[in-house]
Coordinates of C-alpha atoms in Angstrom, one line a residue:
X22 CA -89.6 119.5 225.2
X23 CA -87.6 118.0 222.2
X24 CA -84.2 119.6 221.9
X25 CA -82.2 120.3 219.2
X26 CA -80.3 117.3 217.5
X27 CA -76.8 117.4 218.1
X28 CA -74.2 114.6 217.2
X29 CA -74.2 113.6 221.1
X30 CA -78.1 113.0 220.9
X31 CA -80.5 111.0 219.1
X32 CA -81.9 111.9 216.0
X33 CA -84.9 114.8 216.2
X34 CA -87.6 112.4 215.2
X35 CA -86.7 109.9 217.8
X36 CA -86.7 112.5 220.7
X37 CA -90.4 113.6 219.1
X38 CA -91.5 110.3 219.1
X39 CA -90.6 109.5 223.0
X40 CA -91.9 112.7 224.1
X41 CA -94.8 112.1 221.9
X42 CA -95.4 108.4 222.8
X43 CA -95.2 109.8 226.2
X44 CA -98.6 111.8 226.2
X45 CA -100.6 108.8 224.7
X46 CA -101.8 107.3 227.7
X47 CA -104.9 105.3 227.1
X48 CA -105.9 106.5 223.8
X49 CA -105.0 103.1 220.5
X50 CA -101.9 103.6 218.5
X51 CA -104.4 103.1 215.3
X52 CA -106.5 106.2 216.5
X53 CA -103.6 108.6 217.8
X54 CA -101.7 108.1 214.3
X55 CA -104.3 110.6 213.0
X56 CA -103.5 113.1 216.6
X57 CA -100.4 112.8 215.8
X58 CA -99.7 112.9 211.8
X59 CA -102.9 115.8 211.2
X60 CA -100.8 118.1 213.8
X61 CA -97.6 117.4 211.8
X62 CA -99.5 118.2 208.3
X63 CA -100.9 121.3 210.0
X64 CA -97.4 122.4 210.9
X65 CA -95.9 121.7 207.6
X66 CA -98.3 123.5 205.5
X67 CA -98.1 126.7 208.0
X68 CA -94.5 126.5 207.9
X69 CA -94.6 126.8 204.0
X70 CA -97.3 129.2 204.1
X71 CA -95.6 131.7 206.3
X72 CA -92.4 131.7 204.6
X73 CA -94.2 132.7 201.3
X74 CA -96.2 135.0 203.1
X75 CA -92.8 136.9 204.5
X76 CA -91.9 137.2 201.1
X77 CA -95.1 138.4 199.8
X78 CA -95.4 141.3 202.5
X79 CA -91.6 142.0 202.0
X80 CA -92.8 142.8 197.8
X81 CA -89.2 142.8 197.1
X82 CA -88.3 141.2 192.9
X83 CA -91.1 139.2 191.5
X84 CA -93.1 139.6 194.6
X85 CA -93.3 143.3 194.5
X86 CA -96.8 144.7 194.8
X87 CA -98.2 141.2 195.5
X88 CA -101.0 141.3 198.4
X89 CA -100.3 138.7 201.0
X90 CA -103.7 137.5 201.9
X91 CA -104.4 136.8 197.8
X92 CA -105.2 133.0 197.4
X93 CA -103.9 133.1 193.9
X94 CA -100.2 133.9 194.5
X95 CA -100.2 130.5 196.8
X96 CA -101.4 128.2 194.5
X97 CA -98.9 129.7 191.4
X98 CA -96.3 128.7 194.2
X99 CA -98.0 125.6 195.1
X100 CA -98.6 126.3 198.8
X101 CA -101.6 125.5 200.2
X102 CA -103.3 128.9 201.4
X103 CA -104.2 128.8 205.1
X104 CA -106.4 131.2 206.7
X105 CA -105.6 133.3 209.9
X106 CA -107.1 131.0 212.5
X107 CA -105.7 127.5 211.1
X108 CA -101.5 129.3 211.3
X109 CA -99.7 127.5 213.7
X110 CA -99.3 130.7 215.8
X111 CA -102.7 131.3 216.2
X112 CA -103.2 127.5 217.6
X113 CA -99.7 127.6 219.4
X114 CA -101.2 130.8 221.3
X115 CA -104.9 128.7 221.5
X116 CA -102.7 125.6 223.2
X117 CA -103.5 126.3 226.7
X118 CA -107.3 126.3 226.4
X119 CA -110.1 123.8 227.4
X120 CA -111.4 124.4 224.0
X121 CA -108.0 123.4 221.7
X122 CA -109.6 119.9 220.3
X123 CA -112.8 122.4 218.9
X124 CA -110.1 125.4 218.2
X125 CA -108.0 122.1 215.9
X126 CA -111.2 120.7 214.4
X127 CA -112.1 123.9 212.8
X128 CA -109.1 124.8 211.3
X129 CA -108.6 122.1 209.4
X130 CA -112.0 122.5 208.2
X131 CA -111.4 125.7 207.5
X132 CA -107.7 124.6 205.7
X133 CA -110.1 122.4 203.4
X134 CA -112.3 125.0 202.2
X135 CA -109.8 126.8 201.3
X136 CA -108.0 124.3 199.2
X137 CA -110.7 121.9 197.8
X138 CA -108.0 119.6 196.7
X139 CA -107.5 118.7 200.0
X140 CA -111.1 118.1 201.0
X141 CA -111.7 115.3 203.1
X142 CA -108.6 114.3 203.9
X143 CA -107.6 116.3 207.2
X144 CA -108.7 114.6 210.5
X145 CA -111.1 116.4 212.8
X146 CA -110.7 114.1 215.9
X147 CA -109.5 116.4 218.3
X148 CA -112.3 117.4 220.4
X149 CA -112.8 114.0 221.4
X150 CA -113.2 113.3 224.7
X151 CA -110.4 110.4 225.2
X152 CA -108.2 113.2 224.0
X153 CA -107.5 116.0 227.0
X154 CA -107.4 119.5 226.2
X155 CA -103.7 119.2 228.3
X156 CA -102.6 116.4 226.1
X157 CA -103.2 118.2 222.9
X158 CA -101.4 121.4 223.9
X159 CA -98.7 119.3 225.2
X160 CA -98.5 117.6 221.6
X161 CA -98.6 121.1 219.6
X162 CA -96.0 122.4 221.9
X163 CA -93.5 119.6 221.2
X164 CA -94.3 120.0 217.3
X165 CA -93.4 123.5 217.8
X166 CA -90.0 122.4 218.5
X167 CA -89.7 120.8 215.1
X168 CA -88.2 123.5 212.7
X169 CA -86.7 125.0 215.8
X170 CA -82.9 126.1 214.6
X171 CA -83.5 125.3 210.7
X172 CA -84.1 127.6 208.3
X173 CA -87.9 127.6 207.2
X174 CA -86.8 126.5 203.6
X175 CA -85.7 123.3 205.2
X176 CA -88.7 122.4 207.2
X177 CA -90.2 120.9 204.7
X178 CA -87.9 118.0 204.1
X179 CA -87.6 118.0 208.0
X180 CA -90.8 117.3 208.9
X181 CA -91.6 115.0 205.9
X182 CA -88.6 113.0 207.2
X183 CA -90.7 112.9 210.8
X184 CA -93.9 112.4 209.3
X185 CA -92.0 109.2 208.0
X186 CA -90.8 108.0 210.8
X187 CA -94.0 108.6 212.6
X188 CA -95.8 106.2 210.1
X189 CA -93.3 103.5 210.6
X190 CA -93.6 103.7 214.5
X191 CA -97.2 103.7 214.2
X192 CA -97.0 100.8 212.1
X193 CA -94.3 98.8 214.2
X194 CA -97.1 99.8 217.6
X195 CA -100.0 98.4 215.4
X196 CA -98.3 95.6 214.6
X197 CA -100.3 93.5 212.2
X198 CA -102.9 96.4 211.5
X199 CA -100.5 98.8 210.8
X200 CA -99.4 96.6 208.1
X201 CA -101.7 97.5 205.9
X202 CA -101.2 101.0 205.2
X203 CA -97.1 100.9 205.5
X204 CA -94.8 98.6 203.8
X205 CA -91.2 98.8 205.9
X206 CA -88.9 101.7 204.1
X207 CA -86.1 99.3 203.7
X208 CA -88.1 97.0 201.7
X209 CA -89.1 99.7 199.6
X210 CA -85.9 101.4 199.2
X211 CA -84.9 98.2 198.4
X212 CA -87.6 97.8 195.6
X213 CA -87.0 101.2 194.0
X214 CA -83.4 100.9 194.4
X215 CA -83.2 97.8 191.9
X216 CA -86.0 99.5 190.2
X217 CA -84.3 102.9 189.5
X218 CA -87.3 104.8 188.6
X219 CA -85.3 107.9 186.8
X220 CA -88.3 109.4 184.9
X221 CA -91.6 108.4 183.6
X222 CA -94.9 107.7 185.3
X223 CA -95.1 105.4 189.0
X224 CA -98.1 103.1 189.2
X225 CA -99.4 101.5 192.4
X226 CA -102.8 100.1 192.6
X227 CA -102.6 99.9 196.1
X228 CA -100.5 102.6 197.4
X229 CA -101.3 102.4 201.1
X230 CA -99.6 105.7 202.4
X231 CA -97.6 106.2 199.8
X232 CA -94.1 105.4 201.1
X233 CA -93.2 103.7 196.8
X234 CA -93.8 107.6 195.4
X235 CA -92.1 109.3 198.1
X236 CA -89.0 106.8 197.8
X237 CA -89.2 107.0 194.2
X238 CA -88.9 110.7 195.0
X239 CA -86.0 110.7 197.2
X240 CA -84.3 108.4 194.5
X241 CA -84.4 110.9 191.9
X242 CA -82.7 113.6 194.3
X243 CA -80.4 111.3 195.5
X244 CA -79.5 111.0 191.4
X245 CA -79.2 114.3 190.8
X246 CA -82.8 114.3 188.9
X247 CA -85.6 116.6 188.4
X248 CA -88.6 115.1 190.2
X249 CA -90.9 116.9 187.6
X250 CA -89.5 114.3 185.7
X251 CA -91.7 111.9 187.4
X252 CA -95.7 111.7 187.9
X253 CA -97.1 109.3 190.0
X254 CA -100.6 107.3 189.5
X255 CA -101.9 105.5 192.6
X256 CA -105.1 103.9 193.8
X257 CA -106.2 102.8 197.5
X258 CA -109.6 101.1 198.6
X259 CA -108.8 102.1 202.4
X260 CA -110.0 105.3 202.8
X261 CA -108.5 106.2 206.2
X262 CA -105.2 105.2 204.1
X263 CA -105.8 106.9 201.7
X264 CA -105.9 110.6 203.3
X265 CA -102.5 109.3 205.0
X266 CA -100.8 108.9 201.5
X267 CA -102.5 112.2 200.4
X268 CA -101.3 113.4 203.8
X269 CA -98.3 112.2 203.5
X270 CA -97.2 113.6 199.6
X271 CA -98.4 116.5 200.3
X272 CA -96.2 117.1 202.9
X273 CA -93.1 116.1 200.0
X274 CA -94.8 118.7 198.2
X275 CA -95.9 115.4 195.4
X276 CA -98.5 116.0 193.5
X277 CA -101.6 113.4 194.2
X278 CA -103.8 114.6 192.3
X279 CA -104.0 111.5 190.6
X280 CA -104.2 108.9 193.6
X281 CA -107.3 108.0 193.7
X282 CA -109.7 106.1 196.2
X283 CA -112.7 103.9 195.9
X284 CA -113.8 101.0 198.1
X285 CA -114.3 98.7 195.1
X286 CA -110.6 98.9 194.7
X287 CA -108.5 98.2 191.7
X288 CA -109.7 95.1 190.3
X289 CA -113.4 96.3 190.4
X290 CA -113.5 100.1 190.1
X291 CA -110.0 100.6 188.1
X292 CA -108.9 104.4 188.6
X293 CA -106.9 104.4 185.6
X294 CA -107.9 102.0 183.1
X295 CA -105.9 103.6 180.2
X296 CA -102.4 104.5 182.2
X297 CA -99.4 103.0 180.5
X298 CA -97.0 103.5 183.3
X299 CA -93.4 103.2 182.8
X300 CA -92.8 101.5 186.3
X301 CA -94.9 99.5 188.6
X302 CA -93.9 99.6 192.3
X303 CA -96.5 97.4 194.7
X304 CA -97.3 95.0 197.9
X305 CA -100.5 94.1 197.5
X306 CA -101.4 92.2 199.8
X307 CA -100.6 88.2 200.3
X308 CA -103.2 85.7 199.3
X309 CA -106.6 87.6 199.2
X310 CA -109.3 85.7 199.2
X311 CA -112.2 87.9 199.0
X312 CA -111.0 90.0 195.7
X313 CA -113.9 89.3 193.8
X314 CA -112.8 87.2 191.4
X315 CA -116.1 85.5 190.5
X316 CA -117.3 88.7 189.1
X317 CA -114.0 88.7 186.6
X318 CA -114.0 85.8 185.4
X319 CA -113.9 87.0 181.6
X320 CA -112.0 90.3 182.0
X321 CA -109.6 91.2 179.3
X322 CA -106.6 91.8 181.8
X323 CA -106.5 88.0 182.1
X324 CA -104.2 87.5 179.1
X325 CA -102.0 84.6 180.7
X326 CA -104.7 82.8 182.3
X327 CA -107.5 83.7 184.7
X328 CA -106.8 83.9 188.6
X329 CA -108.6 81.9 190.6
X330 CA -111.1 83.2 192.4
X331 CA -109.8 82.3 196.1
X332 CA -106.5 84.1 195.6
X333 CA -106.0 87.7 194.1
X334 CA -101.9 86.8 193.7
X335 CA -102.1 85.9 190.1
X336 CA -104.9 88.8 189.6
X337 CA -102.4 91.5 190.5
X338 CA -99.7 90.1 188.5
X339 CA -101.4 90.1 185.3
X340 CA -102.9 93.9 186.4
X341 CA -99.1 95.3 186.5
X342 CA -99.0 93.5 183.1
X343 CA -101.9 95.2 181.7
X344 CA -100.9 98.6 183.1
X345 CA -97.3 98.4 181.9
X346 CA -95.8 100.5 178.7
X347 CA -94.1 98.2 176.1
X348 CA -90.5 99.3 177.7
X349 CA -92.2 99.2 181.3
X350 CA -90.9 97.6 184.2
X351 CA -92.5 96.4 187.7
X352 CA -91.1 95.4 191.1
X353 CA -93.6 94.1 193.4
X354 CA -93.8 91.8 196.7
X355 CA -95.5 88.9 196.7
X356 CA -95.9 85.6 199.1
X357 CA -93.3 82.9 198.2
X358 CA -96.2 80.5 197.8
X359 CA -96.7 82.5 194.5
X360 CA -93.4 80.8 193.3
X361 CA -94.3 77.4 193.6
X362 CA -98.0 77.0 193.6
X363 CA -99.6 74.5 191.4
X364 CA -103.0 75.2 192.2
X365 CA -106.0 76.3 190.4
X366 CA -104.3 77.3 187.0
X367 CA -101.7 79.3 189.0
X368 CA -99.2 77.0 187.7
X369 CA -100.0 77.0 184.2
X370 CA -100.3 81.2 184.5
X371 CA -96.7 81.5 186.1
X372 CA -95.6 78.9 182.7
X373 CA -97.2 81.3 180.5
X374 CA -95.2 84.8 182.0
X375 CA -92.0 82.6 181.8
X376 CA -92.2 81.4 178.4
X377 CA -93.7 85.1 177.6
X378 CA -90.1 86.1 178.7
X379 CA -91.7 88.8 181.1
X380 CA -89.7 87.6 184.4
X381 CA -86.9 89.5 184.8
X382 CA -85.6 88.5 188.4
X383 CA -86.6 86.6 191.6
X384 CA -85.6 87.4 194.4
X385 CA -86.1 85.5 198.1
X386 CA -86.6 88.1 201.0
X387 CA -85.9 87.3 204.8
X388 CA -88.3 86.6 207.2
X389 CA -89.2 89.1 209.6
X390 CA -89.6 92.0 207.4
X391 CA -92.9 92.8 207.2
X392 CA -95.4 94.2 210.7
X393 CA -98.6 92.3 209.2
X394 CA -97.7 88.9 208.3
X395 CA -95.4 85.9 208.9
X396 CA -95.4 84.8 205.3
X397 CA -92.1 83.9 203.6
X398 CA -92.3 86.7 200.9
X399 CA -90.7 87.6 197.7
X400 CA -89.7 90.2 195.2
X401 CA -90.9 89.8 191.7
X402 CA -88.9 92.1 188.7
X403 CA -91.0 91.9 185.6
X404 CA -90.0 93.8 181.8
X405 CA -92.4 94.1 178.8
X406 CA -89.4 94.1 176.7
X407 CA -86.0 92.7 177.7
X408 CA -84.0 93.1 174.4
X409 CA -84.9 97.0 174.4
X410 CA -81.5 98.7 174.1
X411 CA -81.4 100.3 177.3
X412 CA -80.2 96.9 179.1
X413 CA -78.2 94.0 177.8
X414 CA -80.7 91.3 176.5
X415 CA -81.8 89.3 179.3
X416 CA -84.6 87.7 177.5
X417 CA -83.2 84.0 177.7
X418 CA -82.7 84.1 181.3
X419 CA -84.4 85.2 184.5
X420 CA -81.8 86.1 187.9
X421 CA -82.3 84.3 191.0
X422 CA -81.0 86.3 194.3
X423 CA -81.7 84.3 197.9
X424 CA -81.2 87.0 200.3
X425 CA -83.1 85.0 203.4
X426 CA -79.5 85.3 205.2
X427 CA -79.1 89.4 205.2
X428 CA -80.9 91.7 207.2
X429 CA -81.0 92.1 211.2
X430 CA -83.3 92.2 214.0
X431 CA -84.5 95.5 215.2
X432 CA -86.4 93.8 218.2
X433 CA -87.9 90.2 218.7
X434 CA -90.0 90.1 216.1
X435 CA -89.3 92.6 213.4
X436 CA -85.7 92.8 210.7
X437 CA -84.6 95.7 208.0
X438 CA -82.2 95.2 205.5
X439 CA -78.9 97.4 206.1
X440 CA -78.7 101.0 203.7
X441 CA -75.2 101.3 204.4
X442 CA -76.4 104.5 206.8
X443 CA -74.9 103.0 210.2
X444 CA -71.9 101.2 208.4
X445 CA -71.2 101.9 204.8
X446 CA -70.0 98.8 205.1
X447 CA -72.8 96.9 205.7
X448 CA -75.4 98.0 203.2
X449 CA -77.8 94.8 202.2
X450 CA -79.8 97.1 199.8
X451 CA -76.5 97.8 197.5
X452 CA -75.4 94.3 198.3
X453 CA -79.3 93.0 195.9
X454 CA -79.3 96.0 194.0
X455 CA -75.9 95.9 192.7
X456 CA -76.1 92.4 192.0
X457 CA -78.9 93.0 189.5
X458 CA -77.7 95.7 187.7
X459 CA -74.3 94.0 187.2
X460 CA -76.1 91.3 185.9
X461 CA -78.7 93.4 183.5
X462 CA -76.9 96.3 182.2
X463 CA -74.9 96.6 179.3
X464 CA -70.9 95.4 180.8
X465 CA -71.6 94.7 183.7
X466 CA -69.8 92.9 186.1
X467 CA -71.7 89.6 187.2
X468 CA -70.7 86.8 188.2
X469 CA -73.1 83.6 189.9
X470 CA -72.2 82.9 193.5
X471 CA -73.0 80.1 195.6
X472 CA -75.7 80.1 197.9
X473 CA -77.1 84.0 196.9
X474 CA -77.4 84.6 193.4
X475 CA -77.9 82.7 189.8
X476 CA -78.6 83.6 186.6
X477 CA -80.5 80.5 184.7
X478 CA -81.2 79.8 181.6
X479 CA -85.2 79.3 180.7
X480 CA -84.2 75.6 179.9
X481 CA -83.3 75.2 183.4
X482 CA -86.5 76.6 184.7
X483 CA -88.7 74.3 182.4
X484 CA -86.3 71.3 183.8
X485 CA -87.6 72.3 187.5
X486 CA -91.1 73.0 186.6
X487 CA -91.3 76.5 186.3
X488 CA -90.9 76.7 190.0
X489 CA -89.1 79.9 190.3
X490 CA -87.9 79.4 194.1
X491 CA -84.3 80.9 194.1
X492 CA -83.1 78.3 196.4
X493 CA -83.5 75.9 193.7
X494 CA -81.5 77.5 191.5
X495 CA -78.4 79.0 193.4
X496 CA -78.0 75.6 195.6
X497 CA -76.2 76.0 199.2
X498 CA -73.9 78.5 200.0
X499 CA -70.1 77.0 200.1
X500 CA -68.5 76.5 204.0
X501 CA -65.0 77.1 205.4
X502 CA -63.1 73.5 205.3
X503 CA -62.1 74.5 208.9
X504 CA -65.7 74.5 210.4
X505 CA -65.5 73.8 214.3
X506 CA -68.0 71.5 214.8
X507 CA -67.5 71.3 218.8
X508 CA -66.8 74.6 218.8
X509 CA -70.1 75.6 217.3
X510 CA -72.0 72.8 219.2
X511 CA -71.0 74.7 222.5
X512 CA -72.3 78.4 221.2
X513 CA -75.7 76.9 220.2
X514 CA -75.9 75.5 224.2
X515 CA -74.5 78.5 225.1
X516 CA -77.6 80.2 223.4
X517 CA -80.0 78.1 224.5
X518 CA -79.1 78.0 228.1
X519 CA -79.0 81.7 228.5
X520 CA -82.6 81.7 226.5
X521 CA -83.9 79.0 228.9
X522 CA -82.8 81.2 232.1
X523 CA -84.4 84.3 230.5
X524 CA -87.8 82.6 230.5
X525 CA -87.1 81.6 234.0
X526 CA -86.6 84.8 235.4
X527 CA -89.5 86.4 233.1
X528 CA -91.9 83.5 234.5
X529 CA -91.1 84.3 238.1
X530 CA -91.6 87.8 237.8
X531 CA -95.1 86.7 236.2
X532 CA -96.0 84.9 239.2
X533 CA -94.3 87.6 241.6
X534 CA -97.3 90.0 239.6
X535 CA -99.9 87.5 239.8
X536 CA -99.5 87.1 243.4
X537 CA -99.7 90.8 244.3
X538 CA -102.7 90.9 241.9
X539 CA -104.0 88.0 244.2
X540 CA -103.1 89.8 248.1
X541 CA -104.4 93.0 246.2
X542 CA -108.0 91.7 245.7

C-alpha cells in the first residue's frame, strides 16, 4: 500500500508508480498504460461525483431541495454523472472477486452512456485474460490510497498531477513508442513558458495527450489567471492518443470538446479550418515522410512555398501560419535539419518566412530530450505581427539562443531541463525564457552573450544564407585564461578508465548468465 507523502518520503506519485509497476508482470508498458490511466480517470471522476453528491443530499444554500441522483444538477456543475455501479465504492467493495475485469468493463460502459461526451474514450480492457482478477484488485486498492488524507476538493489536482506523471513513466518504459503520444513536460513547460499563453485560444494540430493545454493551464494559475480565459482547439490522427488527451483534460476538468480526431489527420481532414488561434503550441513529428503531400500540392495554406512531398516539416510550418490570428504567436519543435536544409524548395520557403519577418526566435535544444528520437531538435518562435504594441518591435531581427549545454541526465539515455523545483538555483527553463522576454518586451534587459544567445540583424542572416543555426550566430562560448590543460587531460582518463572497467564487470557477469543458461540446459 502507498502511504501518505511526508517530507521524509518520496513524492505520492512515485510510491504509486513502484507499487504499481510492481503488479505488471508480464503484461507491455503500451497495453498497461490504459490499466493503469482508465482506473485513475475512474477514480477522479467518482471522487468529484461524490463530493457534489454530499452536497446535494446535505440540500443546504443553493443546493436545497436538489435530488441527488438528478443528471442535470451534474452537468450545471460540470461533473460527470456516474451511476451506482461505476462509484469507486461499489468497485473498491467488487475488488476481491474473480469477476472485477467484467465488474470494470461495464462501468465504464455504463460511465459513457451516461455522459455521451465521453463516449468512446474509456478503456474496457480489463477482463482480459493477461490481466488477473488479483492484479486488478491489487491496482484499485493502491488507487484507493490516492486522496487518502486530502480533502476531496483537492483530489482533483492530485490525481491529475499522478495521471501526469503516469504518462511520462509510461512514456520513458515505451521508449521510442511512447514518444508519440507524450512530449517531455520540461520541454513543454519550457515552450509555454517563453510562449506565455495568458488568454486567447490554444491550437495544436497534433496534440498527442494533451500535455501543451494542460501546461498552458497550469501557467495561467501559476499567473494568477482565470483559465476560462483560455479555450483550447486540438486535433490528433492517433486514436488510442486521442482518448488519452480526452482522458487526460478531463481529469483537469479542460474542456475538449473541441479536440478532435480523425485518421486523415490535420493536413488532410483539417478539424478547424476557420480557427484563428491566438497561440500555437506543437511537436509534430520530425521529418514525415508519408504526409501526403502529393495530394496537396495546390493547397492555399502553401503561401511561402509548397513542402515537398517527402517531408511534412515545411507543411506544418506554413499550417501554424495559416491558423494563426494577425497578433498570433506559435512555439513549436522541430528537427534542426529544418534550419539548414537546402533541399527541395525548403530553402527558398525558410527565405521567404524570414524576409516575411515572421521568425521571432531560434532556439537550439540539447540532445537527449526527447523518448522517440535521437534527432538534434529545435524550438521555433514565430509572430504574425512583430511591431504590434504589446512587444518592442522585433521585426528587423530574429534571437538566437544555443541551449545544447543546459539540461541533465535523468538516466543513460534520457535529459530534462532544470524548473528551478530541486534548486531555485538551477532553473534552465527561466534561464531561455527569461532571456527572450528581456530581449522582446518593451525595456527589457538584454544583453548578447557569448556562446548562448544573439540577437541578429536580418542582414546578417541573408550574409549566412538564411541558415538560421544558432551556433552560427552566437559563436563559442568565452574560456577561463587559467584552463588546466593537464589537469583536465587526467579527468577525461579518469572517465574513461572507470567507463572501461564498468563494461568489464557488466561483460563478465554476461558470461557468468550465459554459462548458467548453458549448465541449466
Amino acid at each position: 500500500m502507498a502511504k501518505r507523502n511526508t517530507s521524509t518520503e518520496e513524492p505520492l506519485e512515485k510510491q504509486l508508480w513502484k507499487a504499481a509497476d510492481k503488479l505488471r508482470k508480464n503484461i507491455d508498458a503500451a497495453e498497461y498504460k490504459h490499466v493503469m490511466l482508465g482506473l485513475i480517470f475512474l477514480k477522479y471522476i467518482s471522487d468529484a461525483f461524490e463530493e457534489l453528491y454530499a452536497k446535494l443530499k446535505k440540500g443546504e444554500g443553493e443546493y436545497a431541495g436538489a435530488d441527488p441522483e438528478d443528471k442535470d444538477e451534474y452537468k450545471a456543475e460540470n461533473v460527470f454523472f456516474v451511476p451506482p455501479s461505476s462509484r469507486w465504492g461499489y468497485l473498491q467493495s467488487h475488488a476481491k472477486q474473480p469477476t472485477i475485469g467484467k465488474t470494470v468493463d461495464e462501468s465504464m460502459d455504463a460511465i459513457e452512456r451516461e455522459n455521451p461526451s465521453l463516449k468512446g474514450v474509456l478503456p474496457k480492457v480489463y477482463a482480459r485474460q493477461n490481466l488477473d482478477p488479483t492484479t486488478l484488485g491489487g491496482l484499485i486498492d493502491i488507487i484507493s490510497n490516492i486522496a487518502l488524507g486530502d480533502a476531496k476538493s483537492r483530489s482533483a489536482d492530485l490525481l491529475g498531477h499522478v495521471f501526469e506523471y503516469f504518462l511520462g513513466e509510461f512514456a520513458l518504459a515505451e521508449g521510442k513508442k511512447g514518444g508519440q503520444f507524450y512530449t517531455p513536460r520540461s520541454v513543454v513547460e519550457l515552450l509555454v513558458e517563453m510562449l506565455e499563453p495568458h488568454k486567447g485560444r490554444v491550437y495544436d494540430p497534433c496534440c498527442g495527450s494533451g500535455g501543451m493545454f494542460v501546461q498552458s493551464e497550469e501557467f495561467v494559475k501559476n499567473h494568477q489567471g482565470k483559465t476560462n480565459d483560455i479555450s483550447i482547439y486540438g486535433q490528433e490522427s492517433n486514436q488510442t492518443t486521442w482518448r488519452l488527451a480526452k482522458m487526460n483534460l478531463a481529469i483537469r476538468g479542460i474542456d475538449s470538446s473541441q479536440v478532435k480526431w480523425n485518421n486523415e489527420g490535420s493536413f488532410l481532414n483539417d478539424a478547424h479550418k476557420d480557427l484563428k488561434a491566438d497561440y500555437i503550441i506543437a511537436n509534430p513529428p520530425f521529418n514525415v515522410s508519408d504526409w501526403s503531400g502529393d495530394l496537396l500540392r495546390n493547397d492555399g495554406r502553401w503561401k511561402y512555398g509548397t513542402p515537398p512531398s517527402g517531408n511534412a516539416n515545411y507543411a506544418w510550418i506554413q499550417h501554424f501560419i495559416y491558423h494563426l490570428a494577425p497578433n498570433g504567436q506559435a512555439g513549436f519543435i522541430l528537427s534542426k535539419g529544418a534550419l539548414t536544409t537546402q533541399s527541395s524548395g525548403e530553402g527558398e520557403i525558410r527565405k521567404a518566412l524570414v524576409d516575411a519577418g515572421l521568425i521571432d526566435c531560434i532556439v537550439n535544444l540539447p540532445a537527449k530530450l526527447f523518448l522517440n528520437t535521437q534527432i538534434p531538435a529545435s524550438l521555433w518562435f514565430m509572430s504574425r505581427n512583430r511591431t504590434n504594441g504589446k512587444f518592442r518591435d522585433r521585426s528587423k531581427e530574429i534571437l538566437f539562443i544555443d541551449a545544447r549545454n543546459l539540461g541533465h541526465l535523468i538516466n543513460r539515455r534520457t535529459k530534462v531541463l532544470s524548473n528551478g523545483e530541486e534548486d531555485a538555483n538551477d532553473n534552465d527553463i527561466a534561464t531561455i525564457a527569461n532571456t527572450y522576454h528581456n530581449w522582446r518586451n518593451k525595456n527589457g534587459e538584454y544583453e548578447d552573450v557569448k556562446g548562448f544567445c544573439m540577437a541578429a540583424s536580418i542582414d546578417r542572416v541573408k550574409e549566412l544564407d538564411y541558415v538560421l543555426t544558432p551556433g552560427r550566430f552566437v559563436g563559442l562560448a568565452e574560456t577561463e585564461d587559467d584552463f588546466d590543460f593537464a589537469e583536465r587531460f587526467t579527468s577525461l582518463k579518469l572517465e574513461f578508465e572507470t567507463q572501461l572497467l564498468e563494461e568489464k564487470k557488466l561483460n563478465e557477469r554476461i558470461s557468468n548468465n550465459l554459462k548458467k543458461i548453458i549448465i541449466d540446459e
